[in-house]
PDB file of C-alpha atoms in Angstrom:
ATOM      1  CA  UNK E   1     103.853  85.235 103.386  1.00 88.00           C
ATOM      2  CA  UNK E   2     101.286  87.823 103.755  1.00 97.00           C
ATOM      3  CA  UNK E   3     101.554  90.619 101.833  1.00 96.00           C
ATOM      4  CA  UNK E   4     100.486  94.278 102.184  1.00 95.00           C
ATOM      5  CA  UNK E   5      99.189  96.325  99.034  1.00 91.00           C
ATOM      6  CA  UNK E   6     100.186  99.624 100.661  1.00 87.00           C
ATOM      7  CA  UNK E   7      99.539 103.089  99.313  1.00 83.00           C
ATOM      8  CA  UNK E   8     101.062 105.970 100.047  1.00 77.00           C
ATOM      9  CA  UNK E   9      99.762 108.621 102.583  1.00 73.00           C
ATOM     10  CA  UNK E  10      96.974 105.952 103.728  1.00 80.00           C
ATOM     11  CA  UNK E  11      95.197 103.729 106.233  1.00 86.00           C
ATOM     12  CA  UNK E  12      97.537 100.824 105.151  1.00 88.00           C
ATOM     13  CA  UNK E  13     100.039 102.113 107.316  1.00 91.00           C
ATOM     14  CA  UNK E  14      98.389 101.292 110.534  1.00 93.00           C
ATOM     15  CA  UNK E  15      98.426  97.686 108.806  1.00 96.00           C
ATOM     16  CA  UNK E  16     102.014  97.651 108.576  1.00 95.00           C
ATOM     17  CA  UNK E  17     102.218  98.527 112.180  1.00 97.00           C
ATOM     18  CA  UNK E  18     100.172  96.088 113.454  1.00 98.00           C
ATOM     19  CA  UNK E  19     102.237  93.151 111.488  1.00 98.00           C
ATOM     20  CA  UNK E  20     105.356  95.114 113.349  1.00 98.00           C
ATOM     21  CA  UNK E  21     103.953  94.308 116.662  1.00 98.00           C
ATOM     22  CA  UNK E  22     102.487  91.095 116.113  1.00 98.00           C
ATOM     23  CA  UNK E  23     106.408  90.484 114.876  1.00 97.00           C
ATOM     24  CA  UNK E  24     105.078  88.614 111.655  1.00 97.00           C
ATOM     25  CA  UNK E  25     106.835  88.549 108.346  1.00 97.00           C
ATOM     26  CA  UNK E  26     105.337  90.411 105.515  1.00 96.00           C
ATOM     27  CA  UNK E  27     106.147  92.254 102.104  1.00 96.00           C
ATOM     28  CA  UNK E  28     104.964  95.610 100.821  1.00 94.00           C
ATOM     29  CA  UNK E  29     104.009  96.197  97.289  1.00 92.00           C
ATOM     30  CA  UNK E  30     103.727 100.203  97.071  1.00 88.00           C
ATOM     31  CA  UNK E  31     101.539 102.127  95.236  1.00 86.00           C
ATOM     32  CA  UNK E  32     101.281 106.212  94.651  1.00 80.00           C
ATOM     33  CA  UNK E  33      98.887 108.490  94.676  1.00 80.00           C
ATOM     34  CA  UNK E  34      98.083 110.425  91.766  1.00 76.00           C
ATOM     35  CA  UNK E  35     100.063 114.014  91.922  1.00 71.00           C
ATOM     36  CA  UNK E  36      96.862 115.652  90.931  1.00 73.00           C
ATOM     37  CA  UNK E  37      93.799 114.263  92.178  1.00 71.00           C
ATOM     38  CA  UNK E  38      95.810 112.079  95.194  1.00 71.00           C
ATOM     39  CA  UNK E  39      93.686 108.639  94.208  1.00 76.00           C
ATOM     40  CA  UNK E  40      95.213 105.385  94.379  1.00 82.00           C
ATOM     41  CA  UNK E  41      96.227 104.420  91.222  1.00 81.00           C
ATOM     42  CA  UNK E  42      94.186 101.611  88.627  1.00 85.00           C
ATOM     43  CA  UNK E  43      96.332  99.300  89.756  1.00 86.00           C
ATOM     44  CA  UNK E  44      94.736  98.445  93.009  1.00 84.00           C
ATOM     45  CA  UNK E  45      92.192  97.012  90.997  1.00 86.00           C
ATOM     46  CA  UNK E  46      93.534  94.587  89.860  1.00 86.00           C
ATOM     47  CA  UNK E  47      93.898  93.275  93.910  1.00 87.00           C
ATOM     48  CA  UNK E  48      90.266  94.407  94.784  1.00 85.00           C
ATOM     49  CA  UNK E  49      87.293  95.295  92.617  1.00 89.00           C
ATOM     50  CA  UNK E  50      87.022  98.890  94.710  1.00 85.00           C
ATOM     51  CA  UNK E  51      90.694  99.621  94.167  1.00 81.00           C
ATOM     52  CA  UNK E  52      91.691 101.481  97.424  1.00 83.00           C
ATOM     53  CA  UNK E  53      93.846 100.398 100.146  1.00 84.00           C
ATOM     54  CA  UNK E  54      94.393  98.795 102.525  1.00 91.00           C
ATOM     55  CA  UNK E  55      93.945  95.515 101.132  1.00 93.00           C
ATOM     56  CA  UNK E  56      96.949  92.444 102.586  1.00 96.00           C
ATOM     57  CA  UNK E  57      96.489  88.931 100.800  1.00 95.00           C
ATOM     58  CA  UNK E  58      97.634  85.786 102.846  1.00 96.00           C
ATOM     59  CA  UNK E  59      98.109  82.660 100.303  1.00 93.00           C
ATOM     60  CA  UNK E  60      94.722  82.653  98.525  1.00 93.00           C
ATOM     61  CA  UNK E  61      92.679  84.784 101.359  1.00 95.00           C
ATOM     62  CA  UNK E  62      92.409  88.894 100.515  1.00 94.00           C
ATOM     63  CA  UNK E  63      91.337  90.672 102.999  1.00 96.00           C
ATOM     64  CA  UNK E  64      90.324  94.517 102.355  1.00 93.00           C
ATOM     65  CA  UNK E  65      89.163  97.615 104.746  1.00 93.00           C
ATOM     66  CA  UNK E  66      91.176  98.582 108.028  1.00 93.00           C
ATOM     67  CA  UNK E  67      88.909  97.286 110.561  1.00 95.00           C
ATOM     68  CA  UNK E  68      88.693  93.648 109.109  1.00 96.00           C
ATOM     69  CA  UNK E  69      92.264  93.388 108.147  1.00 97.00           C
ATOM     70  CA  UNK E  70      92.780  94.159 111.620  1.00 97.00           C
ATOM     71  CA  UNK E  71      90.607  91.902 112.834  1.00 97.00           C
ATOM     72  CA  UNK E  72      91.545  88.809 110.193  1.00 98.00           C
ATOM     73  CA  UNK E  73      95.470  89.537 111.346  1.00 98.00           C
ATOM     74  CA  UNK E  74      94.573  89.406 115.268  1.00 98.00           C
ATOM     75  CA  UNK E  75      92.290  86.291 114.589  1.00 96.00           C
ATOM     76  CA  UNK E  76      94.472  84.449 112.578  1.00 97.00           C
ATOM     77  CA  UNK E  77      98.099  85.276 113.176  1.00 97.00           C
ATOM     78  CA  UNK E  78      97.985  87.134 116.768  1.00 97.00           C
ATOM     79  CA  UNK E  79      98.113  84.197 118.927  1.00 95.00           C
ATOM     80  CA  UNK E  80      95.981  85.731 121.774  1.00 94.00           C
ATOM     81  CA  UNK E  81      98.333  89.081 121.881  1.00 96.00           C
ATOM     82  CA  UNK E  82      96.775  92.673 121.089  1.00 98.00           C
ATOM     83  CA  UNK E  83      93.355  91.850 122.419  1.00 97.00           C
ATOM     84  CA  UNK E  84      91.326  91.675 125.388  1.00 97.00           C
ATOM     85  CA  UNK E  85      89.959  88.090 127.009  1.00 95.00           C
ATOM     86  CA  UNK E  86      86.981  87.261 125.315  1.00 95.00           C
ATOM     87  CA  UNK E  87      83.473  88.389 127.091  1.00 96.00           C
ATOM     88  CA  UNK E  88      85.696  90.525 129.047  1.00 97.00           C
ATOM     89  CA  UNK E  89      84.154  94.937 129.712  1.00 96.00           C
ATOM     90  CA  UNK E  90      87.666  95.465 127.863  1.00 97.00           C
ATOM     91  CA  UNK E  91      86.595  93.051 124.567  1.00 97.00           C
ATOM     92  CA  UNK E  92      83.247  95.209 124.435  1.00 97.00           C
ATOM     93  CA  UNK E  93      85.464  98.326 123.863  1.00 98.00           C
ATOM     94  CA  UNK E  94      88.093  97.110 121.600  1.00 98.00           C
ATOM     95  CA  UNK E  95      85.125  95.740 119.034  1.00 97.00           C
ATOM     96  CA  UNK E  96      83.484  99.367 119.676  1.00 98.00           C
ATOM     97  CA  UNK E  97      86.785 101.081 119.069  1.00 98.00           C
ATOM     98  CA  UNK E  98      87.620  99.208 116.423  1.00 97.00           C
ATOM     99  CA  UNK E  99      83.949 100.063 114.577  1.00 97.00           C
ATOM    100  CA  UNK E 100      84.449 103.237 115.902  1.00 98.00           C
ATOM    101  CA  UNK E 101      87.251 104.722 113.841  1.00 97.00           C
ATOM    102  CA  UNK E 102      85.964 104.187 110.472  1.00 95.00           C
ATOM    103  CA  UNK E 103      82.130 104.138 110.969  1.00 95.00           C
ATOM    104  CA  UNK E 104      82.169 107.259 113.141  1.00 96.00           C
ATOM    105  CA  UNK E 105      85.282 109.654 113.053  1.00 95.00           C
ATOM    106  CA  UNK E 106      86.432 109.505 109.905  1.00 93.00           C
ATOM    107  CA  UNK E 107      83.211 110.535 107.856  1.00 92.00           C
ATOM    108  CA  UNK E 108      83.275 114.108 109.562  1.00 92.00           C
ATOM    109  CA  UNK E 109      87.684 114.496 108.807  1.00 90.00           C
ATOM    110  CA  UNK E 110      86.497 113.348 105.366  1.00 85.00           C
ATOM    111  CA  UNK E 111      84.158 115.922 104.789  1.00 87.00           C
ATOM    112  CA  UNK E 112      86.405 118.189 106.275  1.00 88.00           C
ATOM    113  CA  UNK E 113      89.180 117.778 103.646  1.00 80.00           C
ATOM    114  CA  UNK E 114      86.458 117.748 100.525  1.00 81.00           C
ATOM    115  CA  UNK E 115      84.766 120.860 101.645  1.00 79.00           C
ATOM    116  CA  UNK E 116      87.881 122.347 102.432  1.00 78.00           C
ATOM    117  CA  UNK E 117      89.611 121.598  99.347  1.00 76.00           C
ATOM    118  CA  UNK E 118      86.140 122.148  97.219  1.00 78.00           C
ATOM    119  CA  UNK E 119      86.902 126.140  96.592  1.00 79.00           C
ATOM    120  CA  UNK E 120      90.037 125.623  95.104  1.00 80.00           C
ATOM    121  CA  UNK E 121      88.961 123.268  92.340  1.00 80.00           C
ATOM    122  CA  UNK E 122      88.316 123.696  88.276  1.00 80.00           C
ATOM    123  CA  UNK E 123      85.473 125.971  88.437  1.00 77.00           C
ATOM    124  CA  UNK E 124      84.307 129.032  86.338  1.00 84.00           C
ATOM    125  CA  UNK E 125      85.775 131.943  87.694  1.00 76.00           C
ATOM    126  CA  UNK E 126      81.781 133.434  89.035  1.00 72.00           C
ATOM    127  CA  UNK E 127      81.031 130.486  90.382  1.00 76.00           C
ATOM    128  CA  UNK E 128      83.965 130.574  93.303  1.00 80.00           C
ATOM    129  CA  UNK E 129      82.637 133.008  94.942  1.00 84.00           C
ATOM    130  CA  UNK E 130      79.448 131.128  95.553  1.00 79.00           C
ATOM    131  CA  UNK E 131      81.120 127.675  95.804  1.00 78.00           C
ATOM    132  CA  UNK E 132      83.195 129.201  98.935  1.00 82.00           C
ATOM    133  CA  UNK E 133      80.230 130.815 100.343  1.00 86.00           C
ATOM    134  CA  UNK E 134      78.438 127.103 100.949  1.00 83.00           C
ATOM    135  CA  UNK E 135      81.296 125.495 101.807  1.00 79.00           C
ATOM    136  CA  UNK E 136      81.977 127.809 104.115  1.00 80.00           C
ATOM    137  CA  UNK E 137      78.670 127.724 105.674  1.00 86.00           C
ATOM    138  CA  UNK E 138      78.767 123.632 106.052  1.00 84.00           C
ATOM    139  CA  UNK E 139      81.945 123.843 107.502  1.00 80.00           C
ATOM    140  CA  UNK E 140      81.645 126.196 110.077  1.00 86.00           C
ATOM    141  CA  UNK E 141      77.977 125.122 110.732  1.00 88.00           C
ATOM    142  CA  UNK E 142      78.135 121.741 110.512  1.00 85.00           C
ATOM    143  CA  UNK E 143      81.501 120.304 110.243  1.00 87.00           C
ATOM    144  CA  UNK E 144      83.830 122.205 112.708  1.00 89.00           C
ATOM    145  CA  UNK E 145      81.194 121.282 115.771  1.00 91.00           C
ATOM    146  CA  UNK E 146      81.149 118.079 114.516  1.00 92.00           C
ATOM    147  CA  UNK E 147      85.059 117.299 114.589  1.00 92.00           C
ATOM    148  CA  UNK E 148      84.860 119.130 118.133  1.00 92.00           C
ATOM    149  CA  UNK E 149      82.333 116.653 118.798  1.00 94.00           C
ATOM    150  CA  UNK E 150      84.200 113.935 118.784  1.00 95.00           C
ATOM    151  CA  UNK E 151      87.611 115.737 120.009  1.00 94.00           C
ATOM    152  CA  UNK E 152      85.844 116.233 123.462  1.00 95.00           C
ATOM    153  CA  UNK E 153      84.412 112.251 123.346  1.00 96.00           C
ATOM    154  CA  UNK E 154      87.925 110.866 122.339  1.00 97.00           C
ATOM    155  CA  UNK E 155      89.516 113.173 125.458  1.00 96.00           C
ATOM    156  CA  UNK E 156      87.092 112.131 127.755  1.00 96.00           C
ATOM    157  CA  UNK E 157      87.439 107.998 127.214  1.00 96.00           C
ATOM    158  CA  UNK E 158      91.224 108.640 127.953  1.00 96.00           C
ATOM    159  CA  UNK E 159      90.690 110.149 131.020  1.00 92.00           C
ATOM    160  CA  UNK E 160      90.570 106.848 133.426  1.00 88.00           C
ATOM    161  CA  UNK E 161      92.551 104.706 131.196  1.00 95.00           C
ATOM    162  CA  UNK E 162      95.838 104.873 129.199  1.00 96.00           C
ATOM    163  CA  UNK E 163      94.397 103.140 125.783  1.00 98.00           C
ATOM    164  CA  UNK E 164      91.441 103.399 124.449  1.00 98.00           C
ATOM    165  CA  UNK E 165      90.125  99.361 125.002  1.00 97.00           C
ATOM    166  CA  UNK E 166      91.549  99.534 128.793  1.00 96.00           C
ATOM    167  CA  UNK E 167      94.413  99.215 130.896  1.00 95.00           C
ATOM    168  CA  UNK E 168      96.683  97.939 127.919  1.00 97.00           C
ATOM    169  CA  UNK E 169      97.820  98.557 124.178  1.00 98.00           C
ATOM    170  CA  UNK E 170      95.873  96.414 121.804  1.00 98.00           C
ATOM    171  CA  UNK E 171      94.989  96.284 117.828  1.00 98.00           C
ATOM    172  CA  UNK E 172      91.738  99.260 119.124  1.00 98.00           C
ATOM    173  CA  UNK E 173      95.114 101.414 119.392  1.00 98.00           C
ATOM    174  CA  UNK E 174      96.601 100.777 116.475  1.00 98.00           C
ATOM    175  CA  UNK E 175      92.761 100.926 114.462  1.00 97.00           C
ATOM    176  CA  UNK E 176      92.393 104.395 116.118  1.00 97.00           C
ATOM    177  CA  UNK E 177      95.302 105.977 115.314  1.00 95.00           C
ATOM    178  CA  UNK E 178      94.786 107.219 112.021  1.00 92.00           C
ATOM    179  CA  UNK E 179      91.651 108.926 112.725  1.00 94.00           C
ATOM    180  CA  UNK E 180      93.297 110.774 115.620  1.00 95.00           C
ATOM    181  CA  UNK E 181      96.652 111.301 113.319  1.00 92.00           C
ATOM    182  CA  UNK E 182      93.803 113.225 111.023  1.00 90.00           C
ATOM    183  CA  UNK E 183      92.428 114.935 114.035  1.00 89.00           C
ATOM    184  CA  UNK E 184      95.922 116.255 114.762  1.00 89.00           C
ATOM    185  CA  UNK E 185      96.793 116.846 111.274  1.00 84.00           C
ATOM    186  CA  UNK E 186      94.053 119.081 110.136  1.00 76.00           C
ATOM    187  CA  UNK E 187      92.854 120.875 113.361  1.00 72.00           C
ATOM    188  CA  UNK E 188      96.022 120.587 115.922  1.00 73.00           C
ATOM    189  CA  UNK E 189      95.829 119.596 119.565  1.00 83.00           C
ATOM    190  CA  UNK E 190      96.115 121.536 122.027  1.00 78.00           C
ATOM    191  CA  UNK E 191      95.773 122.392 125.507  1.00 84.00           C
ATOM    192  CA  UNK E 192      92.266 120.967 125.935  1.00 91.00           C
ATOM    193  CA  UNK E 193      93.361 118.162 124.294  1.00 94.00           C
ATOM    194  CA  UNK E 194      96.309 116.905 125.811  1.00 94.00           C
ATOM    195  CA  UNK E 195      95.524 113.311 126.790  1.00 96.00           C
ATOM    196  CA  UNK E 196      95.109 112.480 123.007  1.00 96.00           C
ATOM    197  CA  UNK E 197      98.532 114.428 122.264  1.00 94.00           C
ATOM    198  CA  UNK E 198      99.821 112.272 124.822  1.00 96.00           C
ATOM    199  CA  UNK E 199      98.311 109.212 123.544  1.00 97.00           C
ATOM    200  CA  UNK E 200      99.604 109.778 120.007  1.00 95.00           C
ATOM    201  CA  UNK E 201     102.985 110.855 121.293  1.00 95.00           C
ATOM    202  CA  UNK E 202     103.307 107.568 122.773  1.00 97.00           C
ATOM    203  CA  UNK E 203     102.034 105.586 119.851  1.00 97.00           C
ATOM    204  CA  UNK E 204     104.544 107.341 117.729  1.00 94.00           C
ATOM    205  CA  UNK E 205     107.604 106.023 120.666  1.00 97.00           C
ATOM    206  CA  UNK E 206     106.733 102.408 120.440  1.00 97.00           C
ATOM    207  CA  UNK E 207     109.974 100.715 118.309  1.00 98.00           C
ATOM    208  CA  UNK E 208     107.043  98.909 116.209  1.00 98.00           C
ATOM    209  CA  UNK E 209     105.492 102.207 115.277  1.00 95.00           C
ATOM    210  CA  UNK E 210     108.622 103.507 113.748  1.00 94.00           C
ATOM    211  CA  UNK E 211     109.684 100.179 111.925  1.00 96.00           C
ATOM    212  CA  UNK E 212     106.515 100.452 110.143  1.00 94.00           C
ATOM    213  CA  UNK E 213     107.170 103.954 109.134  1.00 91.00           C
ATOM    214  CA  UNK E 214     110.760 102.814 107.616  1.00 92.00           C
ATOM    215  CA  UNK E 215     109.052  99.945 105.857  1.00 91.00           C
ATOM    216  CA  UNK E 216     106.171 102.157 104.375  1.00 87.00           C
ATOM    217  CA  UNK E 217     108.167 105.209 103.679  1.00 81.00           C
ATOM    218  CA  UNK E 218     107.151 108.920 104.154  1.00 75.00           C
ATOM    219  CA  UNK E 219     103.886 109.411 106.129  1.00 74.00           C
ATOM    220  CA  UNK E 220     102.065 113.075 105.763  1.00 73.00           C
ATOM    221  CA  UNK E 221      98.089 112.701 106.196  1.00 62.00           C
ATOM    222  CA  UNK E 222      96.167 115.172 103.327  1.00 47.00           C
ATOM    223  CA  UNK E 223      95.625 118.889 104.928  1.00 42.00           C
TER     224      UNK E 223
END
């Protein structure tokens, strides 16, 4: 039985969604988020040194970050279904896609959220002036053109194909989604954006999609 240490408001959902289409059996052990300062609890320690999630465990394998769980579950369990023949133009872009979420979108949303979040911490009262001055400045000088960045890049790759690896849904989907769920989340898409609204509109309609969401319980990504 492989199980799935899931937290709350996190990249283990898209984990949960991937066992739905590969049609596996699995448990969930949930875990919450601090109130407060909305990190996983100590508890996920005691399943990986780093304590954050995802992590899944399968008999005496644990397997931890999105892209390799992904990758492990595919491998292992898929039985040649969410991913392109081997050697194949399509293969090249799932691996890229699948590096691609984590090693290149999500550092920019994730400065986005601390810098945005960074004036309204615990601070002296004469010092919030100042703190909201520089983050301020790295967010509209550095962060916003960033995010826009990759907004345009993601719009353009869906502009000859439906899903991001090719002509078909695979695990690059599924690895992809929370990244764009962020995008969408903290910035909105719009008009100039409307393949990836379509893209995640149709993610969101497959029947696998929304059995993971029952399984993992309320979804909201942080603002």
């Amino acid at each position: 039985m492989i199980t799935v240490h899931h937290l709350n408001n996190s990249r283990s959902q898209r984990v949960l969604w991937l066992l739905e289409e590969l049609g596996l059996d699995y448990e969930v052990i949930r875990y919450e988020r601090d109130a407060k300062t909305m990190l996983a609890p100590p508890a996920l320690r005691k399943v990986h040194p780093l304590g954050k999630s995802p992590v899944i465990s399968d008999g005496d394998i644990v397997v931890a970050e999105s892209g390799a769980i992904v990758e492990y579950l595919v491998d292992v369990h898929g039985q040649g279904k969410l991913k392109p023949r081997a050697g194949s133009a399509e293969q090249r872009r799932y691996t890229y896609w699948l590096h691609y979420a984590e090693g290149s979108a999500m550092p920019p949303l994730l400065m986005s959220l601390v810098f945005a979040r960074l004036p309204t911490q615990p601070m002296p009262f004469f010092v919030r002036p100042v703190a909201k001055g520089i983050a301020d400045k790295v967010l509209t000088g550095y962060i916003e053109p960033q995010l826009r960045q990759h907004l345009d890049y993601l719009e353009s790759e869906l502009k000859e194909r439906d899903w991001f690896a090719g002509r078909k849904f695979t695990a690059a989907d599924i690895q992809m989604s929370f990244p764009v769920e962020a995008f969408a989340a903290r910035g909105g898409l719009g008009r100039k954006h409307a393949r990836l609204a379509d893209w995640l509109q149709r993610i969101h309609a497959r029947p696998a999609w929304q059995r993971a969401l029952e399984r993992g319980g309320p979804y909201e990504l942080l603002r």
